[in-house]
XYZ file of N, CA, C and O in Angstrom:
780
model
N 40.276 158.532 70.047
C 39.691 159.862 70.509
C 40.320 159.544 71.315
O 38.719 158.762 72.497
N 41.306 160.298 71.850
C 41.191 160.079 73.676
C 40.762 160.860 74.866
O 39.463 161.345 73.626
N 40.184 161.231 75.849
C 38.981 161.405 76.657
C 39.615 162.584 76.257
O 38.711 163.176 76.772
N 40.812 163.616 76.707
C 41.547 165.199 76.793
C 40.798 165.630 74.927
O 40.130 166.839 75.348
N 40.360 164.327 73.709
C 39.983 165.144 72.747
C 38.654 164.970 73.056
O 37.558 166.074 72.094
N 37.833 164.584 73.699
C 36.087 164.198 73.360
C 36.010 165.161 74.476
O 34.477 165.785 74.151
N 36.558 165.603 75.636
C 36.253 166.220 76.645
C 36.123 168.136 75.518
O 35.874 168.312 76.225
N 37.329 168.180 74.843
C 37.509 169.925 73.947
C 35.968 169.260 73.646
O 35.823 171.157 72.755
N 35.711 168.061 72.934
C 34.718 168.397 71.675
C 33.760 168.454 72.059
O 32.466 169.882 72.140
N 33.481 168.534 73.220
C 32.245 168.691 73.906
C 32.367 170.073 74.480
O 31.152 170.381 74.431
N 33.546 170.427 75.259
C 32.990 171.482 75.199
C 33.418 172.473 74.504
O 32.374 173.978 74.606
N 33.357 172.909 73.260
C 33.089 172.826 71.882
C 32.063 173.217 71.832
O 31.288 174.171 71.225
N 31.076 172.387 71.517
C 29.431 171.892 71.459
C 29.028 172.455 72.556
O 28.091 172.999 72.031
N 29.531 172.797 74.056
C 28.553 173.335 74.738
C 29.181 175.563 74.912
O 27.725 175.783 74.521
N 29.923 175.518 73.800
C 29.981 176.914 73.871
C 29.553 176.656 72.670
O 28.718 178.075 72.030
N 29.731 176.071 71.635
C 28.855 175.888 69.973
C 27.057 176.518 70.312
O 26.440 177.464 70.230
N 26.825 176.314 71.229
C 25.397 176.008 72.227
C 24.438 177.150 72.485
O 23.680 177.594 72.552
N 25.835 178.306 72.841
C 25.776 179.327 73.601
C 25.643 180.455 73.209
O 25.163 181.828 73.364
N 26.212 180.069 71.419
C 25.778 181.423 70.535
C 24.253 181.083 70.313
O 23.921 180.648 69.467
N 23.201 181.662 70.310
C 21.213 181.642 70.609
C 21.444 182.669 69.447
O 21.848 183.904 69.200
N 20.846 182.543 68.798
C 20.517 182.987 67.386
C 19.451 184.044 67.490
O 19.482 185.549 67.326
N 18.545 184.016 68.403
C 17.380 184.791 68.706
C 18.368 186.043 69.406
O 17.754 187.543 69.222
N 19.098 185.752 70.024
C 19.604 186.984 71.167
C 20.589 187.766 69.784
O 20.106 188.953 69.925
N 21.217 187.211 68.929
C 22.454 187.766 68.311
C 21.328 188.656 66.786
O 21.743 189.898 66.922
N 20.117 187.557 66.978
C 19.345 188.857 66.136
C 18.396 189.960 66.553
O 18.501 191.093 66.299
N 18.161 190.412 67.609
C 18.138 190.765 68.246
C 19.376 191.833 68.317
O 18.735 193.199 68.321
N 20.303 191.487 69.164
C 20.832 192.523 69.360
C 21.587 193.527 67.826
O 22.064 194.670 67.481
N 21.548 193.097 66.240
C 22.019 193.472 65.272
C 20.246 194.252 64.576
O 21.027 195.401 64.483
N 19.790 193.855 64.919
C 18.367 194.332 64.769
C 18.283 196.063 65.431
O 18.684 197.130 65.126
N 17.679 195.862 66.585
C 18.023 197.225 67.431
C 18.319 197.251 68.958
O 18.222 198.078 69.648
N 19.212 196.595 68.757
C 20.103 196.346 69.735
C 19.522 195.877 71.641
O 19.747 196.107 72.078
N 18.199 195.473 71.073
C 17.712 194.246 72.352
C 17.985 193.304 72.112
O 18.103 192.517 71.473
N 17.967 192.950 74.077
C 18.032 192.038 74.029
C 16.400 190.731 74.317
O 15.706 190.982 75.042
N 16.304 190.109 73.973
C 15.457 188.917 73.142
C 14.508 188.300 74.501
O 13.266 188.173 75.107
N 15.631 187.910 76.088
C 15.212 187.927 77.166
C 14.739 189.066 77.756
O 13.931 187.861 79.380
N 14.518 189.957 77.129
C 13.967 191.118 78.646
C 12.324 191.779 77.011
O 11.550 192.264 77.632
N 11.886 191.623 76.666
C 10.384 191.663 75.817
C 10.147 190.240 75.212
O 10.633 188.945 75.382
N 9.007 190.736 74.745
C 8.265 189.310 74.712
C 7.799 188.414 75.541
O 7.693 189.433 76.688
N 8.015 187.026 75.653
C 7.868 186.736 76.608
C 8.960 186.063 77.678
O 8.859 185.677 78.352
N 9.991 186.822 77.147
C 11.197 186.669 77.752
C 12.124 185.878 76.951
O 13.355 185.247 78.162
N 12.192 184.874 76.259
C 12.452 183.382 76.086
C 13.073 184.244 74.283
O 12.402 184.559 73.244
N 14.380 184.045 74.104
C 15.257 183.975 72.910
C 14.930 183.110 71.682
O 16.539 183.068 70.928
N 13.986 182.335 71.930
C 14.406 181.643 70.723
C 13.224 182.143 69.531
O 12.854 183.417 70.066
N 12.244 181.400 69.262
C 12.347 181.216 67.721
C 10.985 181.838 67.649
O 10.080 182.769 67.160
N 9.701 181.253 68.072
C 8.230 181.736 68.455
C 8.890 183.201 69.155
O 7.966 184.419 68.597
N 9.787 183.843 70.344
C 9.194 185.411 70.421
C 9.840 186.034 69.189
O 9.819 186.970 69.201
N 11.711 185.664 69.012
C 11.562 186.034 68.234
C 11.076 186.448 66.973
O 10.622 187.715 66.141
N 9.581 186.309 66.417
C 9.210 185.506 65.411
C 7.735 186.907 65.507
O 7.456 187.996 65.296
N 7.136 187.002 66.640
C 6.263 187.454 67.569
C 7.514 188.729 67.509
O 6.628 190.408 67.408
N 8.475 189.126 68.364
C 8.780 191.366 67.871
C 9.582 190.558 66.472
O 9.027 192.039 66.246
N 10.010 189.908 65.950
C 10.673 190.914 64.674
C 9.672 190.611 63.676
O 10.679 190.816 62.210
N 9.014 189.513 63.735
C 8.148 188.911 62.045
C 8.711 187.453 61.637
O 9.581 187.248 62.383
N 8.372 187.078 60.540
C 8.564 185.345 60.593
C 10.052 186.007 59.841
O 10.419 184.799 60.499
N 10.786 186.379 59.077
C 12.371 186.604 58.700
C 12.766 185.862 59.820
O 13.436 184.985 59.899
N 12.658 186.793 61.056
C 13.530 186.489 62.405
C 13.537 184.807 62.174
O 14.123 184.615 63.189
N 11.643 184.623 63.063
C 11.463 183.775 63.236
C 12.345 182.017 62.241
O 12.456 181.170 63.464
N 12.245 182.054 61.209
C 12.705 181.121 60.919
C 14.138 180.979 60.580
O 14.823 179.491 60.866
N 15.056 182.230 60.999
C 16.120 182.726 60.686
C 17.007 182.252 62.430
O 17.839 181.054 62.837
N 15.632 182.093 63.247
C 16.805 181.772 64.942
C 16.442 180.438 65.020
O 16.854 179.789 65.429
N 14.800 179.925 64.416
C 14.791 178.457 64.374
C 16.365 177.635 63.286
O 16.618 176.659 63.490
N 16.197 178.100 62.129
C 17.616 177.281 61.371
C 18.447 177.643 62.221
O 19.249 176.473 62.363
N 19.235 178.867 62.230
C 19.868 178.738 63.442
C 21.042 178.025 64.368
O 21.370 177.767 64.032
N 19.935 177.675 65.893
C 19.357 176.913 66.824
C 19.766 175.766 66.470
O 20.007 174.730 66.933
N 18.424 174.955 65.470
C 18.213 173.926 64.993
C 19.995 173.527 63.855
O 20.996 172.399 64.749
N 20.776 174.445 63.252
C 21.803 173.964 62.585
C 22.824 173.757 64.047
O 23.973 172.492 63.701
N 23.209 174.611 65.526
C 24.189 174.151 65.957
C 23.677 172.499 66.424
O 24.502 171.832 66.599
N 22.875 172.515 66.735
C 22.555 170.692 67.126
C 22.858 169.757 65.781
O 23.599 168.872 66.098
N 22.189 170.063 64.969
C 22.739 168.981 64.051
C 24.519 169.345 63.502
O 24.546 168.290 63.073
N 24.457 170.614 63.370
C 26.559 170.101 63.701
C 27.081 169.403 64.595
O 28.170 169.438 64.446
N 26.620 170.258 65.553
C 27.490 169.227 66.690
C 27.298 167.432 66.814
O 28.104 167.395 67.039
N 26.281 167.586 66.699
C 25.938 165.908 66.564
C 26.306 165.121 64.987
O 27.083 164.216 65.454
N 26.061 166.153 64.516
C 26.554 165.414 62.759
C 27.700 165.315 63.083
O 28.412 164.284 63.052
N 28.373 165.784 63.923
C 30.157 165.341 63.878
C 30.868 164.979 64.615
O 31.828 164.551 64.422
N 29.613 164.312 65.415
C 30.179 163.970 66.388
C 30.215 162.226 65.686
O 30.948 161.349 66.033
N 28.911 162.324 64.818
C 28.421 160.781 64.423
C 29.777 160.797 63.315
O 30.166 159.513 63.139
N 30.354 162.354 62.843
C 31.536 161.533 61.958
C 32.646 161.084 62.144
O 33.332 160.346 61.306
N 33.255 161.307 63.890
C 33.984 160.674 64.173
C 33.905 158.882 64.282
O 35.051 158.481 65.073
N 33.244 158.283 64.616
C 32.278 157.118 64.409
C 33.246 156.268 65.921
O 33.815 155.616 66.139
N 32.757 157.513 66.927
C 33.382 157.114 68.121
C 31.700 156.358 69.109
O 31.805 156.588 70.314
N 30.657 156.728 67.931
C 29.713 155.550 68.982
C 28.667 156.099 69.286
O 28.358 157.440 69.405
N 27.175 155.665 70.153
C 26.268 156.600 69.671
C 26.292 157.400 71.388
O 26.307 159.001 71.486
N 27.499 156.804 72.339
C 27.336 157.912 73.970
C 27.991 158.938 73.555
O 27.205 159.801 74.247
N 29.539 158.741 72.570
C 29.421 160.364 72.540
C 29.104 160.832 71.619
O 28.933 162.576 71.742
N 28.534 160.960 70.668
C 27.378 161.852 69.859
C 26.046 161.881 71.031
O 26.108 162.859 70.494
N 25.623 161.563 71.955
C 24.777 162.168 72.725
C 25.606 162.859 74.143
O 24.683 163.683 74.682
N 26.565 162.036 74.471
C 26.907 163.169 75.174
C 27.649 164.709 74.773
O 26.924 165.736 75.116
N 27.727 164.547 73.075
C 27.749 166.005 72.423
C 26.613 166.720 72.558
O 26.828 168.226 72.129
N 25.870 166.061 72.407
C 23.592 166.281 72.457
C 23.741 167.321 73.231
O 23.295 167.995 73.028
N 23.751 166.710 75.100
C 22.999 167.263 75.544
C 24.657 168.451 76.124
O 23.761 169.183 76.853
N 26.017 167.715 76.144
C 26.773 169.476 75.906
C 26.569 170.426 75.278
O 25.768 171.837 75.484
N 25.671 170.255 73.829
C 25.253 171.743 72.907
C 23.739 171.601 73.543
O 23.369 173.266 73.165
N 22.799 171.444 73.861
C 21.452 171.481 74.624
C 21.816 171.896 76.087
O 21.258 173.613 76.070
N 22.777 172.187 76.539
C 23.300 172.845 77.715
C 23.288 174.184 78.061
O 23.498 175.198 77.909
N 24.385 174.198 76.496
C 24.853 175.182 76.192
C 23.671 176.178 75.924
O 24.026 177.625 75.759
N 22.908 175.512 74.826
C 21.818 176.451 74.812
C 21.174 176.726 75.686
O 19.973 178.231 75.600
N 20.647 176.275 76.843
C 19.829 176.376 78.031
C 20.581 177.262 79.131
O 19.824 178.344 79.459
N 21.160 176.525 78.292
C 22.779 177.086 80.447
C 24.028 178.643 79.634
O 25.075 177.479 80.416
N 23.995 179.399 78.769
C 25.082 178.957 77.669
C 25.711 180.561 79.118
O 25.552 181.646 79.573
N 27.011 179.895 79.306
C 28.237 180.540 80.360
C 28.252 182.197 79.782
O 28.726 183.392 80.571
N 28.766 182.286 78.387
C 28.523 184.008 77.763
C 27.141 185.191 78.496
O 26.699 186.101 78.460
N 26.065 184.186 78.339
C 24.784 185.133 78.854
C 24.632 184.550 81.163
O 22.627 184.278 80.539
N 25.166 184.238 81.504
C 25.337 184.432 82.765
C 23.791 183.425 83.275
O 23.528 183.350 83.400
N 24.255 183.153 81.725
C 23.717 180.939 82.345
C 22.014 181.392 81.899
O 21.217 180.746 82.680
N 21.421 182.300 81.365
C 19.920 182.524 81.155
C 19.783 182.249 79.457
O 20.039 183.306 78.483
N 19.549 181.457 78.274
C 19.617 180.898 77.586
C 18.604 180.732 77.125
O 16.441 181.374 77.829
N 17.730 179.432 76.070
C 16.844 179.520 75.147
C 16.239 178.099 75.855
O 16.558 177.835 77.034
N 15.266 177.881 75.214
C 14.664 176.264 75.759
C 15.125 175.299 75.205
O 14.724 174.561 75.581
N 15.278 175.190 73.861
C 16.428 174.353 73.156
C 15.270 173.971 72.680
O 15.587 172.418 72.215
N 14.091 174.415 72.094
C 13.354 172.471 71.648
C 13.709 173.226 69.800
O 13.877 172.372 69.174
N 14.067 174.094 69.205
C 14.996 173.967 67.884
C 16.181 173.218 68.192
O 16.493 172.628 67.153
N 17.190 173.409 69.070
C 19.055 173.224 68.574
C 18.325 171.361 69.132
O 18.625 170.562 68.754
N 17.544 170.546 70.096
C 17.085 170.319 70.425
C 16.630 169.013 68.809
O 17.166 167.884 68.301
N 15.742 170.153 68.285
C 14.533 169.036 66.193
C 16.789 168.830 65.666
O 16.655 167.740 65.065
N 16.893 169.999 65.335
C 18.608 169.633 64.759
C 19.736 168.748 65.335
O 19.880 167.970 64.365
N 19.604 168.517 66.720
C 20.583 167.264 67.311
C 19.751 166.362 66.786
O 20.359 165.284 66.261
N 18.624 166.050 67.437
C 17.725 164.786 67.377
C 18.182 164.410 65.961
O 17.745 163.205 65.422
N 17.966 164.789 64.761
C 16.977 164.626 63.250
C 18.513 164.109 62.887
O 19.066 162.786 61.934
N 19.839 165.007 63.356
C 21.581 163.534 63.136
C 21.703 163.055 63.782
O 22.206 161.592 63.094
N 21.247 163.058 64.951
C 21.699 161.770 65.602
C 20.908 160.247 65.630
O 21.327 159.005 65.329
N 19.475 160.064 64.875
C 18.542 159.247 64.488
C 17.752 160.245 64.127
O 16.612 160.265 64.443
N 17.262 160.349 62.208
C 15.974 160.023 61.595
C 15.028 159.385 62.018
O 14.152 160.202 61.719
N 15.035 158.540 62.334
C 13.930 157.573 62.719
C 13.151 158.205 63.348
O 12.102 158.136 63.522
N 14.315 158.348 65.133
C 13.486 158.599 65.903
C 13.214 159.996 65.998
O 12.078 160.129 66.407
N 13.731 160.436 65.247
C 12.939 162.317 64.908
C 12.273 162.158 63.939
O 10.896 162.851 63.905
N 12.278 161.452 63.216
C 10.813 160.981 62.468
C 9.096 160.957 63.131
O 8.031 161.753 63.451
N 9.367 159.885 64.052
C 8.426 158.781 65.251
C 8.115 160.146 66.539
O 6.904 160.302 66.531
N 9.316 161.030 66.429
C 9.211 162.097 67.457
C 7.681 163.054 66.645
O 6.775 163.671 67.014
N 8.161 163.342 65.481
C 7.251 164.927 65.045
C 6.104 164.027 64.996
O 4.919 164.585 64.339
N 6.210 162.815 64.042
C 4.751 161.840 64.159
C 3.096 162.135 65.263
O 2.369 162.723 65.220
N 4.212 162.000 66.714
C 3.295 162.232 67.244
C 2.942 163.564 68.096
O 1.767 163.594 68.811
N 4.108 164.073 68.357
C 3.476 165.559 68.284
C 2.663 166.185 66.848
O 2.083 166.802 67.703
N 3.192 166.049 66.123
C 2.057 165.959 65.279
C 0.090 165.647 65.473
O -0.111 166.434 64.882
N -0.088 164.204 65.496
C -0.648 163.894 66.309
C -1.912 164.725 67.883
O -2.483 165.193 67.492
N -0.895 164.736 68.718
C -0.840 165.169 69.555
C -1.300 167.346 69.461
O -2.127 167.599 70.241
N -0.845 167.835 68.533
C -1.238 169.103 67.912
C -2.918 168.653 68.027
O -2.895 169.977 68.368
N -3.180 167.820 67.395
C -4.878 167.916 66.601
C -5.622 167.674 68.398
O -6.605 168.170 68.383
N -4.622 167.354 69.095
C -5.566 166.761 70.809
C -5.730 168.828 71.826
O -6.254 168.369 72.296
N -4.256 169.191 71.699
C -3.755 170.292 72.834
C -4.136 171.290 71.872
O -4.448 172.027 72.772
N -4.131 171.166 70.685
C -3.863 172.751 70.115
C -2.722 173.942 69.770
O -3.876 174.793 70.078
N -2.085 173.509 70.726
C -1.409 174.442 70.864
C 0.062 173.235 70.694
O 0.158 172.038 71.305
N 1.091 174.690 70.330
C 2.412 173.028 69.868
C 3.636 172.911 71.250
O 4.014 171.423 71.191
N 3.368 174.107 72.327
C 4.329 173.687 73.441
C 3.588 171.920 73.798
O 5.002 171.503 74.386
N 3.297 171.809 75.235
C 2.726 170.584 75.225
C 2.260 169.552 74.296
O 3.022 168.188 74.447
N 2.483 169.606 73.113
C 2.167 168.826 71.816
C 3.407 168.626 71.738
O 4.286 167.193 71.735
N 4.644 169.127 71.241
C 6.573 169.224 71.218
C 6.750 168.195 72.276
O 8.206 167.615 72.304
N 7.105 169.162 73.433
C 7.007 168.592 74.807
C 6.153 166.965 74.666
O 7.524 166.009 75.452
N 5.974 166.773 74.265
C 4.752 165.106 74.586
C 6.260 164.129 73.219
O 6.603 163.213 73.393
N 6.302 164.881 72.176
C 6.832 163.960 71.302
C 8.786 163.853 71.968
O 8.944 163.152 72.224
N 9.200 165.219 72.653
C 10.402 165.142 73.179
C 10.610 163.688 74.020
O 11.217 163.463 74.449
N 9.411 163.909 75.346
C 9.410 162.972 75.866
C 9.700 161.578 75.491
O 10.520 161.071 76.859
N 8.609 161.550 74.643
C 9.646 159.738 73.578
C 10.936 159.894 73.739
O 11.353 158.221 73.100
N 12.049 160.869 73.716
C 13.570 160.103 73.559
C 13.858 159.432 73.883
O 14.483 158.113 72.626
N 13.785 159.145 74.970
C 14.713 158.285 75.573
C 14.394 156.867 75.618
O 15.067 156.058 75.657
N 12.450 156.868 75.320
C 12.223 155.076 74.726
C 12.770 155.006 73.290
O 12.993 154.180 73.567
N 12.334 155.938 72.530
C 13.020 155.499 71.222
C 14.898 155.073 70.814
O 14.740 153.932 69.958
N 15.177 156.024 71.923
C 16.544 155.646 71.620
C 16.790 154.319 72.301
O 17.713 153.811 72.090
N 15.739 154.093 73.749
C 16.450 152.782 73.596
C 15.756 151.920 73.016
O 16.669 150.264 73.045
N 14.603 151.905 72.767
C 14.441 150.408 71.662
C 14.887 150.147 70.018
O 15.571 149.621 69.662
N 15.833 151.939 69.759
C 16.245 152.018 68.091
C 17.912 151.260 68.836
O 18.686 150.796 68.218
N 17.971 151.814 69.799
C 19.805 151.560 69.942
C 20.351 149.948 71.145
O 20.392 150.948 72.492
N 19.299 149.098 71.121
C 19.103 148.090 72.045
C 20.342 147.425 72.461
O 21.244 146.846 70.775
N 20.949 146.994 73.343
C 22.642 146.499 73.590
C 23.532 147.169 73.402
O 25.119 146.715 73.674
N 23.518 148.562 73.564
C 24.529 148.784 73.241
C 24.624 150.536 74.344
O 25.380 150.583 75.084
N 24.393 148.701 75.495
C 24.620 149.372 77.880
C 23.794 150.942 78.205
O 22.751 151.227 77.294
N 23.152 151.177 79.207
C 23.302 151.798 79.551
C 22.565 153.263 80.227
O 21.705 154.094 79.838
N 24.227 153.860 79.604
C 24.392 154.960 79.282
C 24.040 155.465 78.494
O 23.597 156.973 78.482
N 23.434 155.270 76.845
C 22.877 155.845 75.252
C 21.381 156.484 76.199
O 21.249 157.194 76.617
N 20.680 155.204 76.805
C 19.309 155.691 77.585
C 19.365 156.398 78.558
O 18.704 157.566 78.824
N 20.102 156.328 79.337
C 20.554 157.808 80.737
C 20.913 158.958 79.538
O 20.245 160.401 80.132
N 21.657 159.004 79.038
C 22.116 160.178 78.201
C 20.968 160.815 77.810
O 20.460 162.415 77.540
N 20.022 160.039 77.079
C 18.710 160.887 76.110
C 17.695 161.373 77.347
O 17.478 162.476 76.852
N 17.776 160.479 78.109
C 17.005 161.133 79.243
C 17.870 162.147 79.601
O 17.035 162.840 80.295
N 18.697 162.477 80.103
C 19.438 163.249 80.876
C 19.002 165.012 79.833
O 18.618 165.940 80.274
N 18.908 164.844 78.280
C 18.745 165.845 77.096
C 17.177 165.692 77.389
O 16.377 167.201 77.667
N 16.197 165.587 77.555
C 15.408 164.880 77.912
C 14.434 166.308 78.873
O 14.228 167.471 79.112
N 15.562 165.792 79.852
C 15.496 166.897 81.516
C 15.480 167.772 81.207
O 14.657 168.717 81.947
N 15.891 168.704 80.677
C 17.608 169.498 80.214
C 15.792 169.618 79.812
O 15.666 171.202 80.203
N 15.949 169.632 78.637
C 14.275 170.375 77.889
C 13.414 170.051 79.296
O 12.430 172.020 78.490
N 13.182 169.557 79.090
C 11.693 169.472 80.085
C 11.880 170.513 81.666
O 10.623 171.446 81.841
N 13.300 171.186 81.729
C 13.641 171.984 83.206
C 12.833 173.344 82.519
O 12.943 174.269 83.030
N 14.137 173.196 81.506
C 13.601 174.784 80.517
C 11.942 174.570 79.860
O 11.658 176.373 80.542
N 11.045 174.166 79.994
C 10.118 174.631 79.879
C 8.551 174.187 81.446
O 7.364 173.988 81.269
N 9.599 174.526 82.310
C 9.136 173.718 83.247
C 7.869 174.646 83.468
O 6.624 174.228 84.366
N 8.012 175.974 83.687
C 6.796 177.172 83.186
C 5.634 176.664 83.261
O 4.700 177.022 82.565
N 5.862 176.437 81.572
C 4.785 175.990 80.451
C 4.145 174.459 80.670
O 2.905 174.367 80.818
N 4.870 173.631 80.974
C 4.342 172.938 82.119
C 3.700 172.606 82.847
O 2.102 172.523 83.300
N 3.835 173.753 83.866
C 3.006 174.170 85.367
C 1.132 174.975 84.699
O 1.073 174.973 85.125
N 1.374 175.590 83.235
C 0.869 176.159 83.132
C -0.234 175.426 82.583
O -1.617 175.024 82.799
N 0.071 174.236 81.790
C -0.629 173.211 80.920
C -1.292 171.711 82.603
O -2.061 172.007 81.876
N -0.227 171.566 83.413
C -0.788 171.033 84.289
C -2.375 172.189 85.025
O -3.316 171.247 85.084
N -2.264 173.369 85.427
C -2.837 173.638 85.489
C -4.309 174.731 85.547
O -5.684 174.288 85.306
N -3.795 174.569 83.705
C -5.122 173.972 82.593
C -6.266 173.023 82.687
O -7.356 173.355 82.784
N -5.075 171.634 82.636
C -6.531 170.841 82.498
C -6.764 170.517 83.824
O -7.517 169.646 83.929
N -6.203 170.844 85.377
C -6.988 170.690 86.083
C -8.042 171.714 86.674
O -9.113 171.034 87.554
N -8.182 172.912 85.892
C -9.359 173.639 85.910
C -10.507 173.377 85.213
O -9.550 172.628 84.558
């Protein structure tokens, strides 16, 4: 694949990421922007609070499918893990910072789940396992899920040894974007733990 082809594919992946399922569900349901109601997040949990379980499932599935589709297509090109992770980063960035929505998007957890599953299902299973265990500790999905996401670069480094430094650095960048999107949640958990 040429550098122009790779760049075009990443740009398309960014655009795909910017198609937020929750935003469009709200628009189609009653014309409301989910970023202005409830928690202000156009993700699955807020969609579920506002519109019910079906909206939660459709939003989660739609956003996860974006990550899975982008990474799955990248892997089918046999361009290696660097390209797959670069595409993964692009679709996550598109979801969190969508150009068509004034760069105010979601927090990226659903699209991360879909992308991670298609990138390496063994890494995905390990993260889900850790998050599940920590869910029993924290009694809350967000901190447990973020800890699972935080393991992504470590697990990628372990499972893709010999692939060079770019692979774990891209994995770290993806994790950093998810962490930045959840900075308010992280601050809240930190404050609660210290009080």
